[in-house]
PDB file of C-alpha atoms in Angstrom:
ATOM      1  CA  UNK H 199      -6.892 -81.600-187.420  1.00 95.00           C
ATOM      2  CA  UNK H 200      -3.971 -78.997-188.730  1.00 97.00           C
ATOM      3  CA  UNK H 201      -0.125 -78.748-187.113  1.00 97.00           C
ATOM      4  CA  UNK H 202      -1.187 -76.095-184.118  1.00 97.00           C
ATOM      5  CA  UNK H 203      -4.136 -78.920-183.512  1.00 97.00           C
ATOM      6  CA  UNK H 204      -1.220 -81.336-181.873  1.00 98.00           C
ATOM      7  CA  UNK H 205       0.755 -81.099-178.766  1.00 98.00           C
ATOM      8  CA  UNK H 206       3.407 -83.661-177.764  1.00 98.00           C
ATOM      9  CA  UNK H 207       1.557 -86.030-175.747  1.00 98.00           C
ATOM     10  CA  UNK H 208      -1.577 -86.111-177.032  1.00 98.00           C
ATOM     11  CA  UNK H 209      -3.014 -89.492-177.234  1.00 98.00           C
ATOM     12  CA  UNK H 210      -5.666 -91.034-179.514  1.00 98.00           C
ATOM     13  CA  UNK H 211      -7.392 -94.276-179.042  1.00 98.00           C
ATOM     14  CA  UNK H 212      -8.341 -96.314-182.045  1.00 97.00           C
ATOM     15  CA  UNK H 213     -11.446 -99.077-182.693  1.00 94.00           C
ATOM     16  CA  UNK H 214     -10.608-102.503-182.088  1.00 97.00           C
ATOM     17  CA  UNK H 215     -10.821-104.493-185.510  1.00 97.00           C
ATOM     18  CA  UNK H 216     -11.340-108.175-185.480  1.00 98.00           C
ATOM     19  CA  UNK H 217      -9.060-110.268-187.772  1.00 98.00           C
ATOM     20  CA  UNK H 218     -10.178-112.741-189.428  1.00 97.00           C
ATOM     21  CA  UNK H 219      -9.015-115.767-191.280  1.00 97.00           C
ATOM     22  CA  UNK H 220      -9.924-114.940-194.730  1.00 97.00           C
ATOM     23  CA  UNK H 221      -8.623-111.277-194.262  1.00 96.00           C
ATOM     24  CA  UNK H 222      -5.191-113.514-193.193  1.00 98.00           C
ATOM     25  CA  UNK H 223      -4.973-115.618-196.654  1.00 98.00           C
ATOM     26  CA  UNK H 224      -6.404-112.931-198.550  1.00 97.00           C
ATOM     27  CA  UNK H 225      -3.215-110.853-197.671  1.00 97.00           C
ATOM     28  CA  UNK H 226      -0.884-113.161-198.055  1.00 97.00           C
ATOM     29  CA  UNK H 227      -1.840-114.665-201.296  1.00 97.00           C
ATOM     30  CA  UNK H 228      -1.953-110.584-202.703  1.00 97.00           C
ATOM     31  CA  UNK H 229       1.123-110.046-200.710  1.00 97.00           C
ATOM     32  CA  UNK H 230       3.227-112.112-198.251  1.00 96.00           C
ATOM     33  CA  UNK H 231       2.543-115.458-200.006  1.00 96.00           C
ATOM     34  CA  UNK H 232       4.981-117.242-197.636  1.00 96.00           C
ATOM     35  CA  UNK H 233       3.588-120.812-196.716  1.00 95.00           C
ATOM     36  CA  UNK H 234       3.331-120.333-192.997  1.00 95.00           C
ATOM     37  CA  UNK H 235       0.874-117.358-194.459  1.00 96.00           C
ATOM     38  CA  UNK H 236      -1.351-119.524-196.714  1.00 96.00           C
ATOM     39  CA  UNK H 237      -1.461-123.289-195.088  1.00 95.00           C
ATOM     40  CA  UNK H 238      -2.844-123.954-191.818  1.00 95.00           C
ATOM     41  CA  UNK H 239      -0.763-127.670-192.070  1.00 96.00           C
ATOM     42  CA  UNK H 240       2.929-125.705-192.692  1.00 96.00           C
ATOM     43  CA  UNK H 241       1.730-123.374-189.852  1.00 95.00           C
ATOM     44  CA  UNK H 242       1.610-125.621-187.817  1.00 96.00           C
ATOM     45  CA  UNK H 243       4.928-126.716-188.021  1.00 97.00           C
ATOM     46  CA  UNK H 244       6.589-123.457-187.233  1.00 95.00           C
ATOM     47  CA  UNK H 245       6.843-121.963-183.376  1.00 95.00           C
ATOM     48  CA  UNK H 246       3.571-120.847-183.530  1.00 96.00           C
ATOM     49  CA  UNK H 247       1.980-123.725-184.312  1.00 97.00           C
ATOM     50  CA  UNK H 248      -0.959-122.294-185.906  1.00 96.00           C
ATOM     51  CA  UNK H 249      -1.576-119.636-189.358  1.00 96.00           C
ATOM     52  CA  UNK H 250      -0.262-116.306-188.072  1.00 97.00           C
ATOM     53  CA  UNK H 251      -0.727-112.672-190.398  1.00 98.00           C
ATOM     54  CA  UNK H 252       1.777-111.185-192.162  1.00 97.00           C
ATOM     55  CA  UNK H 253       3.388-108.751-190.221  1.00 97.00           C
ATOM     56  CA  UNK H 254       2.844-106.134-193.151  1.00 96.00           C
ATOM     57  CA  UNK H 255      -0.924-107.074-192.676  1.00 97.00           C
ATOM     58  CA  UNK H 256      -1.122-105.962-189.238  1.00 98.00           C
ATOM     59  CA  UNK H 257       0.682-102.791-190.101  1.00 97.00           C
ATOM     60  CA  UNK H 258      -1.685-102.046-192.683  1.00 96.00           C
ATOM     61  CA  UNK H 259      -4.664-102.893-190.752  1.00 97.00           C
ATOM     62  CA  UNK H 260      -3.870-101.219-187.607  1.00 97.00           C
ATOM     63  CA  UNK H 261      -2.503 -97.831-190.093  1.00 97.00           C
ATOM     64  CA  UNK H 262      -5.452 -98.020-191.697  1.00 96.00           C
ATOM     65  CA  UNK H 263      -8.279 -97.921-188.645  1.00 97.00           C
ATOM     66  CA  UNK H 264      -6.149 -94.382-187.513  1.00 97.00           C
ATOM     67  CA  UNK H 265      -6.878 -93.092-191.069  1.00 96.00           C
ATOM     68  CA  UNK H 266     -10.492 -94.321-190.828  1.00 96.00           C
ATOM     69  CA  UNK H 267     -11.094 -92.124-187.826  1.00 96.00           C
ATOM     70  CA  UNK H 268     -10.569 -88.991-190.381  1.00 96.00           C
ATOM     71  CA  UNK H 269      -9.162 -87.030-187.106  1.00 95.00           C
ATOM     72  CA  UNK H 270      -6.075 -85.794-189.475  1.00 94.00           C
ATOM     73  CA  UNK H 271      -7.848 -85.566-192.693  1.00 93.00           C
ATOM     74  CA  UNK H 272      -7.887 -81.758-193.043  1.00 94.00           C
ATOM     75  CA  UNK H 273      -4.305 -80.813-192.232  1.00 97.00           C
ATOM     76  CA  UNK H 274      -2.515 -84.376-193.650  1.00 97.00           C
ATOM     77  CA  UNK H 275      -0.366 -83.656-196.476  1.00 98.00           C
ATOM     78  CA  UNK H 276       1.519 -86.840-196.845  1.00 97.00           C
ATOM     79  CA  UNK H 277       3.057 -89.698-194.978  1.00 97.00           C
ATOM     80  CA  UNK H 278       7.061 -88.956-194.850  1.00 97.00           C
ATOM     81  CA  UNK H 279       8.218 -92.143-193.403  1.00 98.00           C
ATOM     82  CA  UNK H 280       8.025 -94.854-190.297  1.00 98.00           C
ATOM     83  CA  UNK H 281      10.694 -95.672-188.072  1.00 98.00           C
ATOM     84  CA  UNK H 282      11.731 -98.132-185.555  1.00 97.00           C
ATOM     85  CA  UNK H 283       8.966-100.645-186.980  1.00 98.00           C
ATOM     86  CA  UNK H 284       8.685-103.846-184.390  1.00 98.00           C
ATOM     87  CA  UNK H 285       6.593-106.648-184.733  1.00 98.00           C
ATOM     88  CA  UNK H 286       6.423-107.930-180.890  1.00 98.00           C
ATOM     89  CA  UNK H 287       3.945-111.157-181.222  1.00 98.00           C
ATOM     90  CA  UNK H 288       2.056-112.913-183.919  1.00 97.00           C
ATOM     91  CA  UNK H 289      -1.331-112.380-184.441  1.00 98.00           C
ATOM     92  CA  UNK H 290      -4.168-114.828-185.211  1.00 98.00           C
ATOM     93  CA  UNK H 291      -7.010-115.418-186.441  1.00 97.00           C
ATOM     94  CA  UNK H 292     -10.188-114.443-183.993  1.00 97.00           C
ATOM     95  CA  UNK H 293      -7.213-111.820-182.429  1.00 98.00           C
ATOM     96  CA  UNK H 294      -8.794-108.035-182.255  1.00 98.00           C
ATOM     97  CA  UNK H 295      -6.105-105.265-182.469  1.00 98.00           C
ATOM     98  CA  UNK H 296      -6.677-101.749-181.063  1.00 98.00           C
ATOM     99  CA  UNK H 297      -3.931 -99.344-181.143  1.00 98.00           C
ATOM    100  CA  UNK H 298      -3.169 -96.257-179.502  1.00 98.00           C
ATOM    101  CA  UNK H 299      -1.152 -93.457-180.787  1.00 98.00           C
ATOM    102  CA  UNK H 300       0.179 -90.376-179.450  1.00 98.00           C
ATOM    103  CA  UNK H 301       2.435 -87.649-180.652  1.00 98.00           C
ATOM    104  CA  UNK H 302       6.098 -87.543-180.045  1.00 98.00           C
ATOM    105  CA  UNK H 303       7.529 -84.637-181.516  1.00 98.00           C
ATOM    106  CA  UNK H 304       6.322 -81.520-183.961  1.00 98.00           C
ATOM    107  CA  UNK H 305       8.773 -79.674-185.674  1.00 98.00           C
ATOM    108  CA  UNK H 306       7.004 -76.576-187.051  1.00 96.00           C
ATOM    109  CA  UNK H 307       8.660 -75.606-190.652  1.00 95.00           C
ATOM    110  CA  UNK H 308       9.864 -72.170-190.392  1.00 93.00           C
ATOM    111  CA  UNK H 309       9.552 -71.327-194.360  1.00 95.00           C
ATOM    112  CA  UNK H 310       6.543 -73.548-195.360  1.00 94.00           C
ATOM    113  CA  UNK H 311       3.158 -73.836-194.217  1.00 96.00           C
ATOM    114  CA  UNK H 312       3.313 -77.111-192.770  1.00 96.00           C
ATOM    115  CA  UNK H 313       5.369 -78.938-190.508  1.00 98.00           C
ATOM    116  CA  UNK H 314       6.558 -82.462-190.002  1.00 98.00           C
ATOM    117  CA  UNK H 315       4.535 -84.510-186.471  1.00 98.00           C
ATOM    118  CA  UNK H 316       5.858 -88.038-185.322  1.00 98.00           C
ATOM    119  CA  UNK H 317       3.664 -90.533-183.943  1.00 98.00           C
ATOM    120  CA  UNK H 318       4.285 -93.770-181.896  1.00 98.00           C
ATOM    121  CA  UNK H 319       1.962 -96.030-182.168  1.00 98.00           C
ATOM    122  CA  UNK H 320       1.462 -99.242-179.808  1.00 98.00           C
ATOM    123  CA  UNK H 321      -0.863-102.105-181.424  1.00 98.00           C
ATOM    124  CA  UNK H 322      -2.128-104.730-179.178  1.00 98.00           C
ATOM    125  CA  UNK H 323      -4.508-107.857-179.024  1.00 98.00           C
ATOM    126  CA  UNK H 324      -7.263-108.582-176.761  1.00 98.00           C
ATOM    127  CA  UNK H 325      -4.951-109.749-174.162  1.00 98.00           C
ATOM    128  CA  UNK H 326      -3.451-106.723-174.141  1.00 97.00           C
ATOM    129  CA  UNK H 327       0.098-107.858-175.703  1.00 98.00           C
ATOM    130  CA  UNK H 328       1.770-105.185-177.341  1.00 98.00           C
ATOM    131  CA  UNK H 329       2.198-107.149-181.294  1.00 98.00           C
ATOM    132  CA  UNK H 330       3.502-103.900-182.997  1.00 98.00           C
ATOM    133  CA  UNK H 331       5.379-100.441-182.283  1.00 98.00           C
ATOM    134  CA  UNK H 332       6.436 -97.973-184.538  1.00 98.00           C
ATOM    135  CA  UNK H 333       7.028 -93.974-185.364  1.00 98.00           C
ATOM    136  CA  UNK H 334       4.896 -92.625-188.398  1.00 98.00           C
ATOM    137  CA  UNK H 335       6.133 -89.454-189.595  1.00 98.00           C
ATOM    138  CA  UNK H 336       3.418 -87.664-191.059  1.00 98.00           C
ATOM    139  CA  UNK H 337       3.335 -84.071-192.865  1.00 98.00           C
ATOM    140  CA  UNK H 338       1.238 -82.215-191.622  1.00 98.00           C
ATOM    141  CA  UNK H 339      -0.075 -78.457-192.955  1.00 98.00           C
ATOM    142  CA  UNK H 340      -0.678 -75.505-190.757  1.00 97.00           C
ATOM    143  CA  UNK H 341      -3.950 -73.626-190.390  1.00 95.00           C
ATOM    144  CA  UNK H 342      -4.425 -71.758-193.437  1.00 92.00           C
ATOM    145  CA  UNK H 343      -6.930 -69.554-191.262  1.00 90.00           C
ATOM    146  CA  UNK H 344      -4.006 -68.829-188.944  1.00 81.00           C
TER     147      UNK H 344
END
């Protein structure tokens, strides 16, 4: 999609992805090796009482499912930021996360063949409990054939 294809309020539903214990452990070992992400006995002593995913893993998994749709592939130039990232509930093994992405703002460039689109993402677990919210800021090309 190019800049002209988006409109404020446009919503995209993103397919669910299942979180596995192996995925939590693999991500934690590489990127967030806190004991409560790696060791069930340590996690039992936390307020969540069991192993839970890193917030950054949750963000990567949910955003990755959007990217896999390839809906925006033609027009995306680059992501330029994320604002208001909030982890509102823990993510555990066997949770299924699904997300919605809603266009909240479009700012065309007056001088350049692109603009900025802001997307509000809400990710929920299988119980429709919100686990993650954020605003993604993406540089999108204008349609070269217009």
